[in-house]
PDB file of C-alpha atoms in Angstrom:
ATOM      1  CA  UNK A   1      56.781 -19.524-293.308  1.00 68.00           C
ATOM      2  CA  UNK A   2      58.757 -16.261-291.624  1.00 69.00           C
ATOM      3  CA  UNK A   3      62.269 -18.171-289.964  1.00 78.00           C
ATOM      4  CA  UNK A   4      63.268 -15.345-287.367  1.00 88.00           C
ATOM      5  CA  UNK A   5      61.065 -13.572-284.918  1.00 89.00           C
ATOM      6  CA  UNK A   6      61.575 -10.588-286.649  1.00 87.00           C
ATOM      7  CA  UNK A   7      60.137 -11.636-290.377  1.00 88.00           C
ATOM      8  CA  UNK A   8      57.182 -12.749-288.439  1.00 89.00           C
ATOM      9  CA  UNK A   9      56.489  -9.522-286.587  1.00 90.00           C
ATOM     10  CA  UNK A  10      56.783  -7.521-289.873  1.00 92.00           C
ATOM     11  CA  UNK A  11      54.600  -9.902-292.119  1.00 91.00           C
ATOM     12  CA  UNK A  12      52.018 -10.027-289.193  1.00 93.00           C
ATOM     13  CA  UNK A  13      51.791  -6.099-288.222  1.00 93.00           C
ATOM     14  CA  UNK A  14      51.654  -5.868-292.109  1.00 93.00           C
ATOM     15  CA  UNK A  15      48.209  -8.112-291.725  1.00 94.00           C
ATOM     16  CA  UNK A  16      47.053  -7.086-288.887  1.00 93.00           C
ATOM     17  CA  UNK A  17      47.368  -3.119-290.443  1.00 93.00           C
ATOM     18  CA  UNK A  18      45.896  -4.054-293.634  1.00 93.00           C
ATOM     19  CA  UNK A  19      42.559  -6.033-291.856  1.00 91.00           C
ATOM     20  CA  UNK A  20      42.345  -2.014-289.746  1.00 89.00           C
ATOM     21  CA  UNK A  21      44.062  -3.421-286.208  1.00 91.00           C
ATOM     22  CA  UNK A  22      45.357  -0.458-284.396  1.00 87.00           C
ATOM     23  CA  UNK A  23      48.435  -0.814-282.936  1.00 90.00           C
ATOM     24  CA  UNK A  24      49.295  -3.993-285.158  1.00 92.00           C
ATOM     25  CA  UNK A  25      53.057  -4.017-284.583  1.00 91.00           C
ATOM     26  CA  UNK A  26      52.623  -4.554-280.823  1.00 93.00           C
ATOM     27  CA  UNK A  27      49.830  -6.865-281.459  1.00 92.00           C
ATOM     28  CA  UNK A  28      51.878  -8.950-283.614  1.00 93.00           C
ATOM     29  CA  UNK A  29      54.651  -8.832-280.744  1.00 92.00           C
ATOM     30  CA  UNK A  30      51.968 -10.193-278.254  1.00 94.00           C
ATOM     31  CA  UNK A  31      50.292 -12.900-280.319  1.00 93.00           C
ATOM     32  CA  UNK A  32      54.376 -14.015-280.893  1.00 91.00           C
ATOM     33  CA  UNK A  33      55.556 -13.621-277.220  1.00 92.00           C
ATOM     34  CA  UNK A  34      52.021 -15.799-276.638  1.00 92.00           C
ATOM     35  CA  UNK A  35      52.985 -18.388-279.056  1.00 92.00           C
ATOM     36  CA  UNK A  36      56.516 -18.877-277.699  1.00 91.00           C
ATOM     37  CA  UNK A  37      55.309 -18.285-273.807  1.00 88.00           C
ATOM     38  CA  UNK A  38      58.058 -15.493-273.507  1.00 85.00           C
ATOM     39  CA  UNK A  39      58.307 -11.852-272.387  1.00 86.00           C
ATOM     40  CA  UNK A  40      56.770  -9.518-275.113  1.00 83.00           C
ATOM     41  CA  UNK A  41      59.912  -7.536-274.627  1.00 83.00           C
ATOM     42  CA  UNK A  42      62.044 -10.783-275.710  1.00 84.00           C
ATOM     43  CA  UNK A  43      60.711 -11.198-278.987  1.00 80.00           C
ATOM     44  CA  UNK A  44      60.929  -7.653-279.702  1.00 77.00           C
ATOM     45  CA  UNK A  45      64.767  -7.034-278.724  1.00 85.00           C
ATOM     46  CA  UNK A  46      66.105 -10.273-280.147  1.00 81.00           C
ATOM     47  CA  UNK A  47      64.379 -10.131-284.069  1.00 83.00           C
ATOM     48  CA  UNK A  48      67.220 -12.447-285.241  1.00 83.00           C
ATOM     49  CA  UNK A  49      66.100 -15.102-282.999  1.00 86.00           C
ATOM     50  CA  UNK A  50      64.734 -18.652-285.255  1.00 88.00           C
ATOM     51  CA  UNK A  51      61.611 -20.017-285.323  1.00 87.00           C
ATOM     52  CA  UNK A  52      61.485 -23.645-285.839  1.00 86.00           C
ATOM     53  CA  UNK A  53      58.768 -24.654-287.957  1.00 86.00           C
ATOM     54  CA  UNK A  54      56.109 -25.758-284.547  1.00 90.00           C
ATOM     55  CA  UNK A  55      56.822 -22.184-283.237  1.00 89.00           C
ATOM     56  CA  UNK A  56      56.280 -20.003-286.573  1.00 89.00           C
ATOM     57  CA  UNK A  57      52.611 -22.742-287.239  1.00 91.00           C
ATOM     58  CA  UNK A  58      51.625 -21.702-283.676  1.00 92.00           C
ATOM     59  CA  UNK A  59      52.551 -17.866-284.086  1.00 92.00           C
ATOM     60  CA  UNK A  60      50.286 -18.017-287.520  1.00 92.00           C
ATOM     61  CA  UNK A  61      47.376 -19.995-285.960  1.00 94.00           C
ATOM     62  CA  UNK A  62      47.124 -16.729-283.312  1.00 95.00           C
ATOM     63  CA  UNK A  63      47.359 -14.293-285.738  1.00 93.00           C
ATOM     64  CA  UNK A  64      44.895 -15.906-288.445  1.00 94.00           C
ATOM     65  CA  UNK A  65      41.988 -15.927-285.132  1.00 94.00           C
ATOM     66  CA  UNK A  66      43.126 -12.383-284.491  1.00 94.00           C
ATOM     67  CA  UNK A  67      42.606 -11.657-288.468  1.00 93.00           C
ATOM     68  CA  UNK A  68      39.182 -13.101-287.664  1.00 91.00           C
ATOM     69  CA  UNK A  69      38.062 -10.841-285.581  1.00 90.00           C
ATOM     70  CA  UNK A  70      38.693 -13.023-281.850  1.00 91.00           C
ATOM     71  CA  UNK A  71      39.886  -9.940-279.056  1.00 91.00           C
ATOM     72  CA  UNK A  72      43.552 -10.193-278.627  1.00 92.00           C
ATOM     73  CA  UNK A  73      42.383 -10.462-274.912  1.00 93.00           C
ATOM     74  CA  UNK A  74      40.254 -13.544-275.557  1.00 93.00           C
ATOM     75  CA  UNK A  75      43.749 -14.892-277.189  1.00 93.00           C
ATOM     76  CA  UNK A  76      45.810 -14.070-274.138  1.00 92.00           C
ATOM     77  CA  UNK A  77      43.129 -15.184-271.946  1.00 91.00           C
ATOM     78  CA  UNK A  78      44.103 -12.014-269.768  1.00 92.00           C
ATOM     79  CA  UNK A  79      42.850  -8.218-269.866  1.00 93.00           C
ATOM     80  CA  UNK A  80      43.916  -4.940-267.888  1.00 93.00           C
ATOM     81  CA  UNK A  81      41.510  -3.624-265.835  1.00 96.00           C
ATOM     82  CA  UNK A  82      41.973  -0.646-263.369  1.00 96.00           C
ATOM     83  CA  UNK A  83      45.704  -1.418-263.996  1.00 94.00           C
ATOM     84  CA  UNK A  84      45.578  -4.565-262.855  1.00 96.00           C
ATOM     85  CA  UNK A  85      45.812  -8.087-264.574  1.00 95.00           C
ATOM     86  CA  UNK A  86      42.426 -10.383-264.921  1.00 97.00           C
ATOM     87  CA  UNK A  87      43.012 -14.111-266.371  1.00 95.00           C
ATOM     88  CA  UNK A  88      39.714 -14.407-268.700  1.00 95.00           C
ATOM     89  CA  UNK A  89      37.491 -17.881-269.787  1.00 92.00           C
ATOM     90  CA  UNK A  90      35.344 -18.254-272.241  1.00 90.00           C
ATOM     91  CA  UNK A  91      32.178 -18.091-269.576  1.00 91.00           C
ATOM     92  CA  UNK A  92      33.343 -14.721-268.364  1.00 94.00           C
ATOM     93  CA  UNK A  93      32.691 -11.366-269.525  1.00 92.00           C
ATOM     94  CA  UNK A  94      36.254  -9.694-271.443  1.00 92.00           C
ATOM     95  CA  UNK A  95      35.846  -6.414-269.138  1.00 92.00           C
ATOM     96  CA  UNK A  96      35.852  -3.060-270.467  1.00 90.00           C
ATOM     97  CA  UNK A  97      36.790   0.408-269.386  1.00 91.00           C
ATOM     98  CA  UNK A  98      33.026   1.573-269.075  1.00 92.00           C
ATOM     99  CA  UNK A  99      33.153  -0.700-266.518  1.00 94.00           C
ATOM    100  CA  UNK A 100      35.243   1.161-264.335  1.00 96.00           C
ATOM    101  CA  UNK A 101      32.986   3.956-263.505  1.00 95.00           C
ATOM    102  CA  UNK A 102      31.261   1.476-261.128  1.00 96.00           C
ATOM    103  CA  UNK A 103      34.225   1.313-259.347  1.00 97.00           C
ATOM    104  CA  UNK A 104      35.132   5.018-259.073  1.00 96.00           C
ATOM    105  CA  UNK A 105      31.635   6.032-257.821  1.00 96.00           C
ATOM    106  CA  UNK A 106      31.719   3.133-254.859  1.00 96.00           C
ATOM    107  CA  UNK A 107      35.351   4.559-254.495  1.00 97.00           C
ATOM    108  CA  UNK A 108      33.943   7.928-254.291  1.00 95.00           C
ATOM    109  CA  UNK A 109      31.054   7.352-252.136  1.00 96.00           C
ATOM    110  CA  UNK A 110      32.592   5.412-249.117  1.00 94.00           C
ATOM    111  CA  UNK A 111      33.997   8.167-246.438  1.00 87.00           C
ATOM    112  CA  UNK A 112      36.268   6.113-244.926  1.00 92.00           C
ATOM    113  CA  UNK A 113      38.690   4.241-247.520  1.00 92.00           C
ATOM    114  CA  UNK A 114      40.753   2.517-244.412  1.00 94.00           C
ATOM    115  CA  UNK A 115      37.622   1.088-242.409  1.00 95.00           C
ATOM    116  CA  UNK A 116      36.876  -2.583-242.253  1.00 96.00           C
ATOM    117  CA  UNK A 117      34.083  -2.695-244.919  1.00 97.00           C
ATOM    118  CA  UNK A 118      32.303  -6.191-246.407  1.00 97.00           C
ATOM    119  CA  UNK A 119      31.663  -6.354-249.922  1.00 98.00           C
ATOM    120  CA  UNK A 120      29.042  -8.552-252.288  1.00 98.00           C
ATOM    121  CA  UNK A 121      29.745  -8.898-255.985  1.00 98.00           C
ATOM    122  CA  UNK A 122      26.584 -10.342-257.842  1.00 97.00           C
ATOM    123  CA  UNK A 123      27.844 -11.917-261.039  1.00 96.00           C
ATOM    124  CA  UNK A 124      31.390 -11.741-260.227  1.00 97.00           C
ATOM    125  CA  UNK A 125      32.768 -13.232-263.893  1.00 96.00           C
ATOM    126  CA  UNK A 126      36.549 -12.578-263.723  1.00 96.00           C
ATOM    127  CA  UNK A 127      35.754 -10.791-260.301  1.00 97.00           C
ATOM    128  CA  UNK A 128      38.001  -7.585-261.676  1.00 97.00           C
ATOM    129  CA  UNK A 129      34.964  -5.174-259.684  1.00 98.00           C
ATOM    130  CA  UNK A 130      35.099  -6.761-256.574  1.00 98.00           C
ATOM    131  CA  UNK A 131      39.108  -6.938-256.456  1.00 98.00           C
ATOM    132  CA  UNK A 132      39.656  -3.766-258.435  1.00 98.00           C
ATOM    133  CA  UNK A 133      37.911  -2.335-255.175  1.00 98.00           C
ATOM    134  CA  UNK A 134      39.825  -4.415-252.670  1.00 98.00           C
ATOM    135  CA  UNK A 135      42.915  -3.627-254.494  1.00 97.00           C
ATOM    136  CA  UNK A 136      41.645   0.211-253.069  1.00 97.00           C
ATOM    137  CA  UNK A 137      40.752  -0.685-249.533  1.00 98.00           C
ATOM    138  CA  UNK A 138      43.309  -2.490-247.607  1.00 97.00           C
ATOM    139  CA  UNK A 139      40.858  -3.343-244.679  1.00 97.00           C
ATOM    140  CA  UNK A 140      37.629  -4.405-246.771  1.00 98.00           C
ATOM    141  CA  UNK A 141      36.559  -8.023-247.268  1.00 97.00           C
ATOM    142  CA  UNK A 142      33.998  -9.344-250.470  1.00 97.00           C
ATOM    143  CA  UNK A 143      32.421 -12.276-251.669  1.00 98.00           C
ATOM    144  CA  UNK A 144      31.772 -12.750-255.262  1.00 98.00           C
ATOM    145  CA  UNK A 145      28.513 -14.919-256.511  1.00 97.00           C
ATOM    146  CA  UNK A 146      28.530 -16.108-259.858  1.00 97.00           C
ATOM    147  CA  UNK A 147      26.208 -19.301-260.981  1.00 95.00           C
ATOM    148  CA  UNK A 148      29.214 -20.317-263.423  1.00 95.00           C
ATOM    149  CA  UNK A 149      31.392 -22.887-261.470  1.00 96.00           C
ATOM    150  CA  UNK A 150      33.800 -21.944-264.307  1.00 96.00           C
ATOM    151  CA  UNK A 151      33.851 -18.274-263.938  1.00 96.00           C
ATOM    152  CA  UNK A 152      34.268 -18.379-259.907  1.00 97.00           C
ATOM    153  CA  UNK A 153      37.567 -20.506-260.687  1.00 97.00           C
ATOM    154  CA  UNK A 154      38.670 -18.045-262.856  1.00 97.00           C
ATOM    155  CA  UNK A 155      38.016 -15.584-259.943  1.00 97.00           C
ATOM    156  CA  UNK A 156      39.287 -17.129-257.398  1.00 98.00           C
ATOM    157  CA  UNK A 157      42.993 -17.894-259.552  1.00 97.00           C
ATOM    158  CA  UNK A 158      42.895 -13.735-260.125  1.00 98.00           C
ATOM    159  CA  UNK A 159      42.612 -13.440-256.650  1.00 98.00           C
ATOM    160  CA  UNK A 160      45.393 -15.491-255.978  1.00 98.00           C
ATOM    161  CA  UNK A 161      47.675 -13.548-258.570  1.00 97.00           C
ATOM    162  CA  UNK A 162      46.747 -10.225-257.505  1.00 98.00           C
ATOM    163  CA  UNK A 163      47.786 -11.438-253.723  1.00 97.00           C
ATOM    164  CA  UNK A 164      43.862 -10.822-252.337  1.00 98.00           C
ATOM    165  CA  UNK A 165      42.894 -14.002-252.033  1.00 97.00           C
ATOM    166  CA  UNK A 166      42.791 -14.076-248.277  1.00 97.00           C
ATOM    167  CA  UNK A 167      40.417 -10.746-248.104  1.00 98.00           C
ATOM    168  CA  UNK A 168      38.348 -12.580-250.856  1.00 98.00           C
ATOM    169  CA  UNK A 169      35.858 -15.365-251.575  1.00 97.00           C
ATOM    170  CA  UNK A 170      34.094 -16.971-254.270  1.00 98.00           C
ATOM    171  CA  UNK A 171      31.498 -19.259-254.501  1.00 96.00           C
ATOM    172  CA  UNK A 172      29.124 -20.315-257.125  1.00 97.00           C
ATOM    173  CA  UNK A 173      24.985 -19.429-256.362  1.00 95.00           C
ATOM    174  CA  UNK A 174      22.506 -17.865-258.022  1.00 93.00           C
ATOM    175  CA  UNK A 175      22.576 -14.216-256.792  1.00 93.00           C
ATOM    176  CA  UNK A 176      22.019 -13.748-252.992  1.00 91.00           C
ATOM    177  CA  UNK A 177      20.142 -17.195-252.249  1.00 90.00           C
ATOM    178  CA  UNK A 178      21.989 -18.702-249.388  1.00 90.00           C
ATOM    179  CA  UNK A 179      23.960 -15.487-248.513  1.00 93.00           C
ATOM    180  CA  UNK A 180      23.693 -13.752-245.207  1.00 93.00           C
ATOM    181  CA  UNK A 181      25.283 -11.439-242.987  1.00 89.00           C
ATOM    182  CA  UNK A 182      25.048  -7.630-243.619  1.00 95.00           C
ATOM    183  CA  UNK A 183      27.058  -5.741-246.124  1.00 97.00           C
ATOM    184  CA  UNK A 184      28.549  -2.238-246.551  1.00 97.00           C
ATOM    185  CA  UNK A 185      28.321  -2.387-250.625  1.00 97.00           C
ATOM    186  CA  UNK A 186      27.049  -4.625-252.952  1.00 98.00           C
ATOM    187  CA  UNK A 187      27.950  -4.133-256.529  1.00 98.00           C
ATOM    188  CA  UNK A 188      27.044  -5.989-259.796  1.00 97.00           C
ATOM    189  CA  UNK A 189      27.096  -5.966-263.554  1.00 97.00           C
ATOM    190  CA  UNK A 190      24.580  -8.132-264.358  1.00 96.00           C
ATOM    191  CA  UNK A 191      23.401  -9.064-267.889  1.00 94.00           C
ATOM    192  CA  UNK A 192      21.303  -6.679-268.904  1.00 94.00           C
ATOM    193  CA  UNK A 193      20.839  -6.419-273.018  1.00 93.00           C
ATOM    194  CA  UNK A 194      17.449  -7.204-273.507  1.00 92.00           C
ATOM    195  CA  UNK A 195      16.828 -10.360-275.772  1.00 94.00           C
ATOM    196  CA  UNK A 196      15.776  -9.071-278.978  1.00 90.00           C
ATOM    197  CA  UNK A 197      19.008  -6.698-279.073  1.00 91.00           C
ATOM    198  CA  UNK A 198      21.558  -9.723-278.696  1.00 91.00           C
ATOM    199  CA  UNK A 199      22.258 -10.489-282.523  1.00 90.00           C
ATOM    200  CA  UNK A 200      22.269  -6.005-282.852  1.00 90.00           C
ATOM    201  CA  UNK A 201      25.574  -6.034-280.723  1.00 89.00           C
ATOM    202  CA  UNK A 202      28.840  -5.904-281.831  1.00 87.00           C
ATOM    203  CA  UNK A 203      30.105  -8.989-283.204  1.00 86.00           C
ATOM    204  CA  UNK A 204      32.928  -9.388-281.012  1.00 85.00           C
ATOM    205  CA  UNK A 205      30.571  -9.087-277.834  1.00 88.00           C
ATOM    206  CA  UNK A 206      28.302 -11.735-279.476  1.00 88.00           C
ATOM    207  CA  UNK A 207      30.837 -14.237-280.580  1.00 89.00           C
ATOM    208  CA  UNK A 208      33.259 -13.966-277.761  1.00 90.00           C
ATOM    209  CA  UNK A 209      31.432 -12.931-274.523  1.00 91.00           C
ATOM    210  CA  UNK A 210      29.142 -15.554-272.828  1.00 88.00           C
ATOM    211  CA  UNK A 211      25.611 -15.320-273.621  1.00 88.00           C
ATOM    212  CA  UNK A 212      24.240 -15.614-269.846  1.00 89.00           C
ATOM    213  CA  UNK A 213      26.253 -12.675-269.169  1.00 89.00           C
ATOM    214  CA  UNK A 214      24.573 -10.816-271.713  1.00 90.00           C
ATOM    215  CA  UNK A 215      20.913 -11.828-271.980  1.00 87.00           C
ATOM    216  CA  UNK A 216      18.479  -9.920-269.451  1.00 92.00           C
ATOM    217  CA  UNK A 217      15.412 -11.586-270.607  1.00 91.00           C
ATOM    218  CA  UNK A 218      12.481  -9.875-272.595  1.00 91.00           C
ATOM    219  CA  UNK A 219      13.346  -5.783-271.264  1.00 93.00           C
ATOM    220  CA  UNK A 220      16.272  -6.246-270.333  1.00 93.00           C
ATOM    221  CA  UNK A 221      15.787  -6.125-266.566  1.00 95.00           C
ATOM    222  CA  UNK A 222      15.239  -9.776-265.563  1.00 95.00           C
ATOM    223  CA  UNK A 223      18.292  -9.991-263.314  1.00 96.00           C
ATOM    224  CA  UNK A 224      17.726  -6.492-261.233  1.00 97.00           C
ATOM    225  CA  UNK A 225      14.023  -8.084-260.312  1.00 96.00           C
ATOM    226  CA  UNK A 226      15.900 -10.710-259.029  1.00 95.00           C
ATOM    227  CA  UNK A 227      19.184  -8.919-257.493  1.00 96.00           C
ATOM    228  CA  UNK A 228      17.097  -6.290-256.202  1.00 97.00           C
ATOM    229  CA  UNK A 229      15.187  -7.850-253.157  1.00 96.00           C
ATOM    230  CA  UNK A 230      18.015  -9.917-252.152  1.00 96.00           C
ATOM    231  CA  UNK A 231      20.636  -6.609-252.267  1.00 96.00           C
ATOM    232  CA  UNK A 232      17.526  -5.506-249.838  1.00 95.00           C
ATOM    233  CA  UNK A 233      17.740  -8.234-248.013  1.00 96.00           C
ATOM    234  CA  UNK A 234      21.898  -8.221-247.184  1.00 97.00           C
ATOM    235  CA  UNK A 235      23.221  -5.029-246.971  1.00 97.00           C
ATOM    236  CA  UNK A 236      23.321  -2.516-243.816  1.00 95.00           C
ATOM    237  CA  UNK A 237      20.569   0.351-242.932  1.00 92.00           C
ATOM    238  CA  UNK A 238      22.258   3.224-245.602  1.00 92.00           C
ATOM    239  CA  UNK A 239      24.280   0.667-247.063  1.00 96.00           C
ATOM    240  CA  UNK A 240      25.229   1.184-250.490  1.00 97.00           C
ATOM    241  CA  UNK A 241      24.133  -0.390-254.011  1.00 98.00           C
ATOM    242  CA  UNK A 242      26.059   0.460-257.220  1.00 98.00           C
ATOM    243  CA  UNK A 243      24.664  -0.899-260.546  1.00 98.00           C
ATOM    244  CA  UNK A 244      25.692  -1.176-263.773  1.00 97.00           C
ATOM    245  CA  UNK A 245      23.333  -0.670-266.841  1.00 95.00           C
ATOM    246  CA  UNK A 246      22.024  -0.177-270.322  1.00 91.00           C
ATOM    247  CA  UNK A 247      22.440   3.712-271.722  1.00 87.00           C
ATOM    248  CA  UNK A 248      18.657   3.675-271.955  1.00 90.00           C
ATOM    249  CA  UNK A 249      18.169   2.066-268.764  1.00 94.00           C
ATOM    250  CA  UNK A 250      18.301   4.604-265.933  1.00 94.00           C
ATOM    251  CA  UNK A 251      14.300   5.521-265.556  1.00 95.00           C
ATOM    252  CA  UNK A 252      13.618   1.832-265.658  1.00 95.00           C
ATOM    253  CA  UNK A 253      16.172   1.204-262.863  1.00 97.00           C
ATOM    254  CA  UNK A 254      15.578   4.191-261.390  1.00 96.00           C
ATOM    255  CA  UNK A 255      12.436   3.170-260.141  1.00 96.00           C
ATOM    256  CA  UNK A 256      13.021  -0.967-259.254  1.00 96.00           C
ATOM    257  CA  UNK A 257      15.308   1.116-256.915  1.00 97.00           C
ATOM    258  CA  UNK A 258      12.670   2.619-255.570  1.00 96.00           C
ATOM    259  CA  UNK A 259      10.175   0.085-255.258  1.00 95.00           C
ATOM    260  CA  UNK A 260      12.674  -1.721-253.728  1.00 95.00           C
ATOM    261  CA  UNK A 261      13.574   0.735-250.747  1.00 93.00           C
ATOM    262  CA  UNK A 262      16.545   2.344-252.114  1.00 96.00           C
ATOM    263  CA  UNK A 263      17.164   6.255-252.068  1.00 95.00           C
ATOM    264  CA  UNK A 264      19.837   8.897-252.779  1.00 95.00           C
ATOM    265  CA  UNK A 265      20.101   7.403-256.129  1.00 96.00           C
ATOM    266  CA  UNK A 266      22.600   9.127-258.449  1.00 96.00           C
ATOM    267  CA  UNK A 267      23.645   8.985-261.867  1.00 96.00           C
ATOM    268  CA  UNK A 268      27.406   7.876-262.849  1.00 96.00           C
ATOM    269  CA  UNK A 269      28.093   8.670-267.026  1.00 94.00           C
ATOM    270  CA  UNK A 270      30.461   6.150-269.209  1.00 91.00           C
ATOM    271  CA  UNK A 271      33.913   7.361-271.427  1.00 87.00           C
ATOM    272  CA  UNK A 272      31.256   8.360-274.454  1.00 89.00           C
ATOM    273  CA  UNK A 273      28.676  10.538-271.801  1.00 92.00           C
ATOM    274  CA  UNK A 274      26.405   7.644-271.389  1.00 93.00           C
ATOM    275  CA  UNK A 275      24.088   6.730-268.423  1.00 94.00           C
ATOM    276  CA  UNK A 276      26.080   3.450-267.410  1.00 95.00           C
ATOM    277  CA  UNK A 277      25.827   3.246-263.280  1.00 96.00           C
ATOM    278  CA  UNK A 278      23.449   4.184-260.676  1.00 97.00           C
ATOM    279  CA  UNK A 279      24.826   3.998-257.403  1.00 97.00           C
ATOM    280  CA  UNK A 280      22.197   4.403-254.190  1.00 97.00           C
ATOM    281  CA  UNK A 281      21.452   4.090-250.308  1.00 96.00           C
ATOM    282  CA  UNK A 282      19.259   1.675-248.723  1.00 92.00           C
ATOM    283  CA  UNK A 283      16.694   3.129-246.384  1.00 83.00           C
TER     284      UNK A 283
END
């Protein structure tokens, strides 16, 4: 059992390397600092520092779920998104950087980045969309929906740390039932893998994310028939939907948008060139 700080971070980046983690000597400073609830920047400058035998069991119980394939996030219980900090639980979504072209095409689309605008998040999990915007627009306002009572907690405490929890709300429903009021932009990132494909993902997504997040029933598109008419229903005449999806998704959506009354739909691309967002316009 490693006695300093240091002998731990150089047996566990020597693990970590060997099982093909990149960056495995600042994992194995994070998984420490996490262990010892310090700074990461503590363990690393002081590698003389002891570790009583509690500490160094704790340190190696991180590091052997990291060796088994658990995200370092899920470990921290906190990810970066649009360079901000998002506390995770196990029934929301760890978010990704794909995820962030929703919030650049919103970003993009709105004229006016200063005006007064009210937001709707549909599945809010972690709610990093709907306060990565508001983190953007110092005027707007949201509401996040999410039907997990655990996920909206975990929402509303990022809110809180980020210092936008007076500009935001979140409350537990099942997509826009019991809503109203009128809208500028309603995002959402609903699950969307069809059935079938859930045991083809990654293993990480399907041991670590929640599986309501994930699951869009038979084709995949179970949650837009049910987000659509109520996105109808809430926002304002040329108000403005933005959508996550599946790569092979976008004809499918393409047209529940327009059976649904929604126009000037365009086409937002992922980091690997992939159809991942539409964003569009009510009539």
């Amino acid at each position: 059992m490693p006695e300093t700080y240091g002998q731990f971070l150089t047996d566990a980046a020597r693990r970590l390397a060997a099982a093909g983690v990149e960056a495995a000597r600042r994992e194995a400073r994070l998984l420490l600092a996490q262990a010892l609830g310090l700074e990461p920047g503590r363990v690393f400058t002081h590698p003389e520092s002891p570790l009583d035998p509690a500490q160094a069991q704790g340190a190696e119980a991180l590091l052997e779920r990291r060796l088994s394939g658990e995200p370092l996030s899920r470990i921290r219980g906190e990810r970066e998104f649009w360079s901000l900090a998002f506390k995770l639980s196990p029934q929301t979504l760890d978010p990704r950087p794909d995820s962030e072209i929703l919030v650049e095409a919103l970003l993009a689309a709105l004229p006016d980045k200063a005006a007064r605008l009210s937001l709707l998040d549909f599945g809010t999990g972690s709610g990093c969309l709907l306060l990565a915007l508001l983190s953007e627009l110092p005027a707007a306002q949201g509401l996040g929906i999410d039907i997990s009572p655990e996920a909206v907690a975990v929402a509303k405490e990022n809110a809180e740390l980020l210092g936008l929890a007076q500009r935001a709300g979140f409350r537990v429903g099942n997509w826009g039932e019991g809503v109203e009021g009128a809208y500028d932009a309603i995002l959402s990132n609903p699950p969307y893998i069809a059935s079938a494909e859930i045991e083809t993902l990654d293993p990480v997504v399907r041991r670590f994310d929640p599986l309501a997040a994930l699951d869009g029933g038979a084709d995949g598109l179970a949650a837009y028939l049910a987000l659509l008419p109520q996105a109808r229903r809430l926002l304002k005449p040329d108000g403005l939907l933005a959508l996550e999806m599946g790569w092979e998704q976008e004809e499918a959506l393409t047209n529940l948008l327009k059976q649904n009354g929604f126009s000037d739909i365009s086409l937002h691309r992922d980091l690997a060139g992939r159809p991942r967002c539409l964003l569009s316009r009510l009539n």
